[in-house]
Structures are given as structure tokens and as C-alpha cells.
Amino acid sequence: MYGGVYKRKVSPRYAEWIMANSKIPINEYKKTAEGFNPVNYNPETWAQIAQDAGMKYLVITSKHHDGFALFDSKASKWNVVDHTKWKKDIIQPLAEACKKRGIKFGLYYSQSLDWVNAGNIWDKKNNPAITFDEYLKTISLPQVKEILTKYGEIDILWWDMPKNMTPERCKPFDKEVKKYPNLITNNRLGKGFKGDFGTREQYIPPVPDLKSIWESCMTMNHTWGYRSTDTDWKSTTKLIHNLIGSIAKGGNYLLNVGPKPDGTFPKASIKRLGEMGKWISQNKEAIYETNPTPFMFQQAWNGTCTTRELSGGITRLYLHVFEWPKDRKLNVLGLKNKIKKAYLLVDPSRSLKVHSSGNDQVISLPEKAPSKHSSTVVIDVKGRLDIKMQAMVMTADGMKLRVADAKRLKGAHYHAHYNSISSWKKSSSVEWDINIETPGMFIITAKHGNIKDSQMTFTIGNKSKEITFPKTGSFGWGGSHYPSSKIAQIKIPTGKHKLIIAPGKENWNPMHLQSIIIYPININQDENGNLSFPALGADFNSAKIVELDGALTNLTELETISWLFMITQQAGAFAVTMEYSAEENSQADLMIDNISTKITLPATGGDKRFLTNIVGNFTVPSSGKNKLILKPVSGKWHGVSIKKLELWLPKSNKEMQSQISTFPLVRADKLKRKHGDLKSFHPSKAIDNNSATAWETKFNEKMPVTLEIDYGREKIFKQLNIETAKGWNNIAEAELQYLKKGKWITIKQLKNIDGKQIINFPEIRSRFLRLIVKKCPNLKLYEFQAL
């Protein structure tokens, strides 16, 4: 099943943060509901969007932590009918619209938290004189009875926040629920009451969980409710991968939508739901009423699997391939049953060739993937599934070794929620079996978290090497999100090997390890004849810092960088682009054998701001094996870091131009990164007077905060349009500056910017502008545009 959506007025954590940190009195908070008037609320539209997206059930908030009920409650006047201009029950028409379409209908109810009815610790003056037990008896339980009787027979009751809910306090609620034998509930009523299914908030397990019934509830951006400034939306592809992942691991997927104040869905949500619905309509056989993956390990390709039992002892496996293999070979590891038939789900009439490779089976795929999100390859096998993993194999896309799939884990704790190893001991180790069919040089990267550099012993066969895992500054970024870094470049011979990682003999520090990825260094022309030279695939003279994003940094004039590559199609003239950062204009020589050409790298503004620019032209004289060398020009190499160099044939000019960085670019320090990487935020999105694209600081962020814009070339400015949120988001003191000959010059001191203002100043010419905010209680900047 594909989980539904549930609506919240405002994110619980965000609302609690606002009320607690801002010391908003209860009576003042209650006034905000008086303006609640969702004039464009159309429950038929909501239900239709859910149905078109492929949803089978929908859950809507009936009462959240602030105690505000979206229905006509007799137990509390703090509700949508008695306390707003709307004066209508939100729930009733949506329940009817869902039932009309055959969508299962559920209600979310926060039973133990009620900041208004039960009081708040930060507002003692207006704190109602009511105990928690009185609240449960006179408000919470009566409201539960109301929502269970008002809308016919609902299908789901979604409890939340079992805080202070002892077994004795839970019993009256559980007794009420048992009157409805067809009603299912989650596990958040309180201690000792498991409900019918578990909840995994913002989390999908790394391996299948077949021992329990569960659901993963996740947001589309970072916010449960509608928040205009949260525009960091997950892509449709990511949402589809989450959906597939939930089902393949044995669960359901409850995807959240936060409606806008007028009762409509954000356009970004509608767009993604529509795209998901289109994908599901083409792949529904592989989604609805399927069984989880039989593979308890990560396959050799990026993706997962669902299954279905057919008559005649046939098992059908749906291989969800997230990324089309470069060599169009899909290795199915560990499956001993012979594949009787293989085809694409979108084209069942065309069979795909299958051949054996050692202990595994390989499916030959067509040139192009059917879907940019996830493509489904179907295979039928006969008899009971026989699966036994022996060794991970190297593919054209590399080999991913998750710690969850390790053959042996000795003396270290595996944390399933984060899918990582923590709590290493000096005697700990993790071991995988790997199979290398083609020997060569390989790049070893890792997803890990460590506060200090940590040395580990890396053993393949009978050879060991001490490798340093560079510090990431944190044991985990966002829980299970670990950064990736290159840790080694090694030669591996052909054959089967044991790969063992253990704490190093010296300089070992605590570390979390999620996975090891091994990439073959194989730089060849793509289907269009172009070449890409990643920094991770480069050979260089001395040890250099490799950033977490895969960049070679702190390159000196003495450094020489080289790549081995193969011309398999066409030699001749190429345009050269680079993704790099440079503090000042820099130059380098690009060489093959005795042929040398100078390339110029325009300054990017320094501070590791990476841009992609055309840096010159270069001729590759001959086909076959070549060695490309990049050598800095003495005295003309200034703070350069490199992520990638590419060679483009003239016929790919349009594609090449699409890769070039567009200006202006924005970077900001200390601002929230919920919108993605603010260092590459585009002002056309960030200074368009749209509150959905505001920059925002953390509450009470230590000042100063700096916002800088790079226009790519010198421009003439004499006016600044600036707008902040009114009230407590005003800028008390700031300084506007421009860059001239490498020095920042003050244009004007700004004071008391509250709302929108136009500021004039003497004409200046510059490529860079910056705003240094020195005093501001909480910055929310909607517009910053120099003209």
C-alpha cells in the first residue's frame, strides 16, 4: 500500500519553539486563530489529489499539540467552529470526499499535549487551573469519543506524543477504541499499548523489518505543517525512492502535505504528488500488495526489490533500479534460482537476455532507462527462493559495501537506525567478501563521521595499509546522513578477497562508519565522445586534503595532477571546463606528452566557492591510452581547489553550456541550511520578494551574520532594495560593503530595517556586494537587491 498524507496547522516542534523561546502568552497565541479563514479549502480537490497520487489512505490532524481542534468540539471552545471566521468543521467534508473515492480515512489526535487547554510552563499567568488528569477526563477523552462518532466509521486513529500517559491513564482511551473492531491504531497512545502498527518518523530501516507491522511517516521538505520559508523540497525521485524503500523493507509510507493558510496545497507539493502518481500508474504492479525484498543485503546496483507469489510455484521479483548501470549489466547477486524470464515492466513483450557470471546472474538491459526516477525490471523464478550471498562484485558503477551487509562484525556495535557502526574497540573489525574480475587501480571512499582524524587498518588478502579517515566534525550529520570522503587509491588484483577494516595501530579516534564504496578508475569517452576527469580519480604528488565533497584542496604551485584515460571514439579538439574554486585569477598548463596549452581559471571569490567555467581549449592528438597532466603556472596559481575537469567535443556545445555556472551566486554564513546549500543559492530565487525564499537565522544567532552576492562581472550600483519580516525580525544595525581591489569598502551603515525600504547611495562599480548584519534578534530577509 502507498501511504496517505496528513495535515498539520504548524510543525509541533516549530510551534513549541516559537511559544517557548518567544514567551508568547497563551491568550496572545489564541488570538492568531481568529484570522483562520481557509477560503479556498476544497476537500474534494484534496481527496482527488491524493487519489491521483496513488494514495490508498489519508490521515488528517483533528487536534494537535496546541489543543486547537479542526472539528466542532463540545469538550472545548478552542476549535475551528467557535474560535475562527471559518466556523465550519474541516474534517466532515474531507471524510466524505475520501469515502466517495474509496480512500481509507484516518484522524491524527494528540492526546496528551494541549498547550492551551492544559497550560504551558512558560505562561504561568494565563496557565489554566487544570491538572493533567482533569484535562484527560474533561477534554482529551471526550474529544476522542467525538471524532470516533462524528464521521461514521473511521479507519485509522493516529495517536501522538504519549508523554505522561501511564498504563492507567491509557486504559479509558483503549477501552473506547475497542468498541470499534475495524479501527486500527498506531503505537503512540502510551506505555504498554503497542497498537496495530509501529511508526518510524523520518526513517526507513536499512534492512527489511519483517517482524512487525510499521509505517514510515515523512515530510516533503523539513516541516510537518506549512512554512513559507521552508522551500528545501525533496525531489520527486527521492520521494519515489522513499516509497519503494518503505514497501521493500516491509512497511507503508505516510507522506506529509502541509496546506497553506488559504486551504490550498503548495504548488511544490501538488507537482511532486502528480509526478509520483504518474510513476505509480506505470509501476503499480510492483507496488500495491507486494511483499518485501528477499535480499537482506544491498544488491550490486542502486535500488531494491519487491515480490509477488504467482500460481504454479512462480515467484515474481520486481527489481527497482534507481540508477541505470553504466555498462547496462544488472548483476543479481545471491539468487540461486534460475531466472526463467526477464523483462521491463513497461514493456513485457520484450524479453531481456540473462547469463550466469560465477555464482550470480546478469541481465542485459536496453540502452536507456524507462524512468528517470526508478525503472522496474521483472524476473520470474520457479520454486522456493534460494538466496545465499557469497561475495560483492565490482561493476562499472563500483562496489558499495554497507556495514549492514558485512560478513563478520567483531567487537563493534551496529546501530540499525543510523545504519552505521559505532563504539569501536581497538580489537574490533568489520569484514566483507569481495570479488574482483578485472584488476586495476581503485578509489576507496567512505561514508563516515568522526570529530578527529582517525587512522584505520585496511586489509585486502595478505596486504595491509594504514589509512586516515579525515575528520568530518561530527559523528553524524542529520542522524543517518554521513558525508563522503576519499580515503585511498589502491591497486587490487583479480580474484576473491577478504576486505577487513580495523582501528589503526596509532592515531585511532572514535568513528562512525556507514559504508565503503570502491570505484574503478576508468576514464573513457561517454556515448557523446566527451570525457570527465573527477578529482577523486586523479593522481597527485603529495598528500593533500580531500574535502568531504570530493575536491582536491590546498594545491600548491609545485603540485602536478594527472589522470589516465582512454580515447575510444574520437580524438582532436575539445573545449575544457572545470568545476573549481580560486581566490584570484589563476593559470595552469594542460599537457599530453609534449603538447601543452595554457588554461585560465577566473576567480570565484575564494572561500571554496565552486563554480563551473569554460577555461580553455585543448587537443588530444591520438586515440588509445593517454595521460592528461595539469600543472600550475608559477606565480599565477592562487588558492585553487578542484572537483572536476571535463573535455567536450564541439557537437556537445549546448550540453556543455548548460553546465556552466550562472551568475549571480549567493553565499551566507550562519544562516539555516534548510533551503539546501546556501553557498550556491541563486538570487533570482532568494531576492524575488517572495517569503517562500527568505534567508533566516537560527533563533538568537550570534552576530554578525554575512550575506554575499557574486554577480560574475563588474556592475554599477546606486540603490539597494531590502525587505525583512516586520516586527521582531527587523535589522537593528548592518553594514553594506563592496569589494574593490581585494578589499571590502563600506558603502553605507544601515539601521532599523523593518519591512521594505529603498536605500540610495553614491554610484559604485563592483562584482561583489555583501551585507554584514551586526544586530538583529532573528533575521528573516525576503529581499536584498542592488540596482
Short mmCIF file of N, CA, C and O in Angstrom, two decimals, residues 388-446:
data_model
loop_
_atom_site.label_atom_id
_atom_site.label_comp_id
_atom_site.label_asym_id
_atom_site.label_seq_id
_atom_site.Cartn_x
_atom_site.Cartn_y
_atom_site.Cartn_z
N LYS A 388 21.59 -16.95 -1.33
CA LYS A 388 22.77 -17.04 -0.47
C LYS A 388 23.84 -16.11 -1.01
O LYS A 388 24.39 -16.33 -2.08
N MET A 389 24.12 -15.09 -0.25
CA MET A 389 25.13 -14.11 -0.67
C MET A 389 26.53 -14.69 -0.44
O MET A 389 26.82 -15.20 0.63
N GLN A 390 27.38 -14.58 -1.47
CA GLN A 390 28.74 -15.09 -1.33
C GLN A 390 29.77 -13.97 -1.33
O GLN A 390 30.59 -13.89 -0.44
N ALA A 391 29.71 -13.12 -2.34
CA ALA A 391 30.69 -12.02 -2.40
C ALA A 391 30.11 -10.87 -3.20
O ALA A 391 29.36 -11.08 -4.15
N MET A 392 30.47 -9.65 -2.79
CA MET A 392 30.10 -8.48 -3.58
C MET A 392 31.00 -8.42 -4.80
O MET A 392 32.19 -8.73 -4.73
N VAL A 393 30.41 -8.02 -5.93
CA VAL A 393 31.19 -7.96 -7.17
C VAL A 393 31.39 -6.51 -7.59
O VAL A 393 30.60 -5.63 -7.26
N MET A 394 32.45 -6.30 -8.34
CA MET A 394 32.73 -4.98 -8.89
C MET A 394 31.96 -4.80 -10.18
O MET A 394 31.97 -5.68 -11.05
N THR A 395 31.26 -3.69 -10.30
CA THR A 395 30.54 -3.35 -11.53
C THR A 395 31.14 -2.08 -12.12
O THR A 395 32.03 -1.46 -11.51
N ALA A 396 30.62 -1.68 -13.26
CA ALA A 396 31.10 -0.44 -13.88
C ALA A 396 30.80 0.77 -13.01
O ALA A 396 31.42 1.82 -13.14
N ASP A 397 29.82 0.63 -12.11
CA ASP A 397 29.43 1.73 -11.21
C ASP A 397 30.10 1.63 -9.86
O ASP A 397 29.83 2.44 -8.98
N GLY A 398 30.94 0.62 -9.66
CA GLY A 398 31.63 0.48 -8.39
C GLY A 398 31.03 -0.62 -7.53
O GLY A 398 30.16 -1.38 -7.95
N MET A 399 31.49 -0.68 -6.30
CA MET A 399 31.05 -1.69 -5.34
C MET A 399 30.76 -0.99 -4.01
O MET A 399 31.64 -0.34 -3.44
N LYS A 400 29.51 -1.12 -3.53
CA LYS A 400 29.13 -0.50 -2.27
C LYS A 400 29.07 -1.55 -1.18
O LYS A 400 28.34 -2.54 -1.29
N LEU A 401 29.84 -1.34 -0.13
CA LEU A 401 29.91 -2.26 1.00
C LEU A 401 29.31 -1.59 2.23
O LEU A 401 29.96 -0.78 2.89
N ARG A 402 28.06 -1.90 2.52
CA ARG A 402 27.41 -1.35 3.71
C ARG A 402 27.83 -2.17 4.94
O ARG A 402 28.01 -3.39 4.84
N VAL A 403 27.94 -1.49 6.06
CA VAL A 403 28.28 -2.25 7.27
C VAL A 403 27.15 -3.21 7.63
O VAL A 403 27.37 -4.24 8.27
N ALA A 404 25.92 -2.87 7.20
CA ALA A 404 24.79 -3.77 7.45
C ALA A 404 24.94 -5.09 6.72
O ALA A 404 24.33 -6.09 7.09
N ASP A 405 25.75 -5.11 5.65
CA ASP A 405 25.93 -6.32 4.84
C ASP A 405 27.25 -7.03 5.11
O ASP A 405 27.63 -7.94 4.37
N ALA A 406 27.96 -6.60 6.14
CA ALA A 406 29.25 -7.19 6.43
C ALA A 406 29.12 -8.68 6.74
O ALA A 406 28.15 -9.11 7.39
N LYS A 407 30.07 -9.47 6.27
CA LYS A 407 30.06 -10.90 6.56
C LYS A 407 30.32 -11.16 8.04
O LYS A 407 29.75 -12.07 8.65
N ARG A 408 31.20 -10.35 8.59
CA ARG A 408 31.55 -10.55 10.00
C ARG A 408 31.79 -9.19 10.65
O ARG A 408 32.46 -8.33 10.10
N LEU A 409 31.21 -9.02 11.83
CA LEU A 409 31.39 -7.80 12.62
C LEU A 409 31.88 -8.21 13.99
O LEU A 409 31.18 -8.90 14.73
N LYS A 410 33.07 -7.78 14.33
CA LYS A 410 33.69 -8.22 15.57
C LYS A 410 33.90 -7.05 16.52
O LYS A 410 34.58 -6.08 16.19
N GLY A 411 33.27 -7.12 17.68
CA GLY A 411 33.56 -6.18 18.76
C GLY A 411 33.15 -4.75 18.55
O GLY A 411 33.63 -3.86 19.24
N ALA A 412 32.25 -4.46 17.59
CA ALA A 412 31.76 -3.10 17.37
C ALA A 412 30.24 -3.13 17.34
O ALA A 412 29.64 -4.13 16.92
N HIS A 413 29.64 -2.05 17.75
CA HIS A 413 28.18 -2.00 17.82
C HIS A 413 27.59 -1.48 16.52
O HIS A 413 27.97 -0.42 16.03
N TYR A 414 26.66 -2.26 15.94
CA TYR A 414 25.95 -1.82 14.74
C TYR A 414 24.64 -1.16 15.16
O TYR A 414 23.81 -1.76 15.83
N HIS A 415 24.46 0.10 14.76
CA HIS A 415 23.26 0.88 15.10
C HIS A 415 22.34 0.85 13.89
O HIS A 415 22.58 1.50 12.88
N ALA A 416 21.24 0.08 13.98
CA ALA A 416 20.36 -0.13 12.83
C ALA A 416 19.68 1.16 12.38
O ALA A 416 19.49 1.37 11.18
N HIS A 417 19.32 2.03 13.32
CA HIS A 417 18.61 3.25 12.95
C HIS A 417 19.48 4.12 12.04
O HIS A 417 18.99 4.71 11.07
N TYR A 418 20.76 4.23 12.37
CA TYR A 418 21.67 5.05 11.59
C TYR A 418 22.41 4.24 10.53
O TYR A 418 23.16 4.81 9.74
N ASN A 419 22.21 2.92 10.53
CA ASN A 419 22.88 2.05 9.57
C ASN A 419 24.39 2.28 9.59
O ASN A 419 25.04 2.46 8.57
N SER A 420 24.94 2.27 10.80
CA SER A 420 26.37 2.54 10.94
C SER A 420 26.94 1.76 12.11
O SER A 420 26.22 1.29 12.99
N ILE A 421 28.27 1.63 12.10
CA ILE A 421 28.99 1.03 13.21
C ILE A 421 29.49 2.14 14.12
O ILE A 421 30.06 3.12 13.67
N SER A 422 29.26 1.96 15.40
CA SER A 422 29.80 2.90 16.39
C SER A 422 30.42 2.07 17.52
O SER A 422 30.38 0.84 17.50
N SER A 423 30.96 2.73 18.50
CA SER A 423 31.52 2.07 19.68
C SER A 423 32.57 1.01 19.31
O SER A 423 32.53 -0.13 19.75
N TRP A 424 33.53 1.42 18.47
CA TRP A 424 34.63 0.52 18.13
C TRP A 424 35.53 0.30 19.35
O TRP A 424 35.67 1.16 20.22
N LYS A 425 36.17 -0.85 19.36
CA LYS A 425 37.25 -1.12 20.31
C LYS A 425 38.54 -1.30 19.50
O LYS A 425 38.49 -1.48 18.29
N LYS A 426 39.66 -1.28 20.17
CA LYS A 426 40.93 -1.46 19.45
C LYS A 426 40.99 -2.82 18.77
O LYS A 426 41.68 -3.01 17.77
N SER A 427 40.23 -3.79 19.33
CA SER A 427 40.25 -5.15 18.77
C SER A 427 39.11 -5.39 17.79
O SER A 427 38.95 -6.50 17.28
N SER A 428 38.31 -4.35 17.49
CA SER A 428 37.15 -4.51 16.61
C SER A 428 37.57 -4.63 15.15
O SER A 428 38.67 -4.21 14.76
N SER A 429 36.67 -5.19 14.34
CA SER A 429 36.91 -5.23 12.90
C SER A 429 35.59 -5.50 12.18
O SER A 429 34.63 -5.99 12.76
N VAL A 430 35.56 -5.14 10.90
CA VAL A 430 34.41 -5.44 10.04
C VAL A 430 34.96 -6.05 8.76
O VAL A 430 35.98 -5.62 8.23
N GLU A 431 34.27 -7.10 8.25
CA GLU A 431 34.82 -7.88 7.15
C GLU A 431 33.77 -8.13 6.07
O GLU A 431 32.61 -8.43 6.36
N TRP A 432 34.19 -7.99 4.80
CA TRP A 432 33.36 -8.31 3.65
C TRP A 432 34.12 -9.27 2.73
O TRP A 432 35.35 -9.24 2.69
N ASP A 433 33.37 -10.06 1.97
CA ASP A 433 33.95 -10.83 0.87
C ASP A 433 33.70 -10.07 -0.42
O ASP A 433 32.58 -9.65 -0.70
N ILE A 434 34.76 -9.87 -1.21
CA ILE A 434 34.63 -9.15 -2.47
C ILE A 434 35.22 -9.97 -3.61
O ILE A 434 36.09 -10.82 -3.39
N ASN A 435 34.74 -9.71 -4.81
CA ASN A 435 35.22 -10.43 -5.99
C ASN A 435 35.61 -9.42 -7.06
O ASN A 435 34.78 -8.63 -7.51
N ILE A 436 36.88 -9.42 -7.44
CA ILE A 436 37.41 -8.52 -8.46
C ILE A 436 37.73 -9.32 -9.71
O ILE A 436 38.63 -10.16 -9.71
N GLU A 437 36.96 -9.12 -10.77
CA GLU A 437 37.19 -9.86 -12.02
C GLU A 437 38.26 -9.19 -12.88
O GLU A 437 39.00 -9.87 -13.59
N THR A 438 38.33 -7.87 -12.84
CA THR A 438 39.32 -7.13 -13.63
C THR A 438 40.23 -6.35 -12.69
O THR A 438 39.76 -5.46 -11.97
N PRO A 439 41.52 -6.68 -12.63
CA PRO A 439 42.42 -5.98 -11.71
C PRO A 439 42.66 -4.54 -12.17
O PRO A 439 42.40 -4.18 -13.31
N GLY A 440 43.15 -3.71 -11.26
CA GLY A 440 43.45 -2.34 -11.63
C GLY A 440 43.54 -1.44 -10.41
O GLY A 440 43.58 -1.88 -9.27
N MET A 441 43.56 -0.12 -10.68
CA MET A 441 43.58 0.88 -9.63
C MET A 441 42.14 1.25 -9.26
O MET A 441 41.28 1.38 -10.14
N PHE A 442 41.91 1.42 -7.97
CA PHE A 442 40.57 1.70 -7.49
C PHE A 442 40.61 2.85 -6.48
O PHE A 442 41.58 3.00 -5.73
N ILE A 443 39.54 3.64 -6.48
CA ILE A 443 39.36 4.70 -5.49
C ILE A 443 38.52 4.14 -4.35
O ILE A 443 37.47 3.53 -4.58
N ILE A 444 38.97 4.33 -3.14
CA ILE A 444 38.21 3.89 -1.96
C ILE A 444 37.62 5.13 -1.30
O ILE A 444 38.35 6.05 -0.91
N THR A 445 36.31 5.18 -1.19
CA THR A 445 35.66 6.28 -0.48
C THR A 445 34.85 5.69 0.68
O THR A 445 34.57 4.48 0.69
N ALA A 446 34.50 6.53 1.62
CA ALA A 446 33.75 6.05 2.79
C ALA A 446 32.72 7.09 3.20
O ALA A 446 32.93 8.29 3.04
#
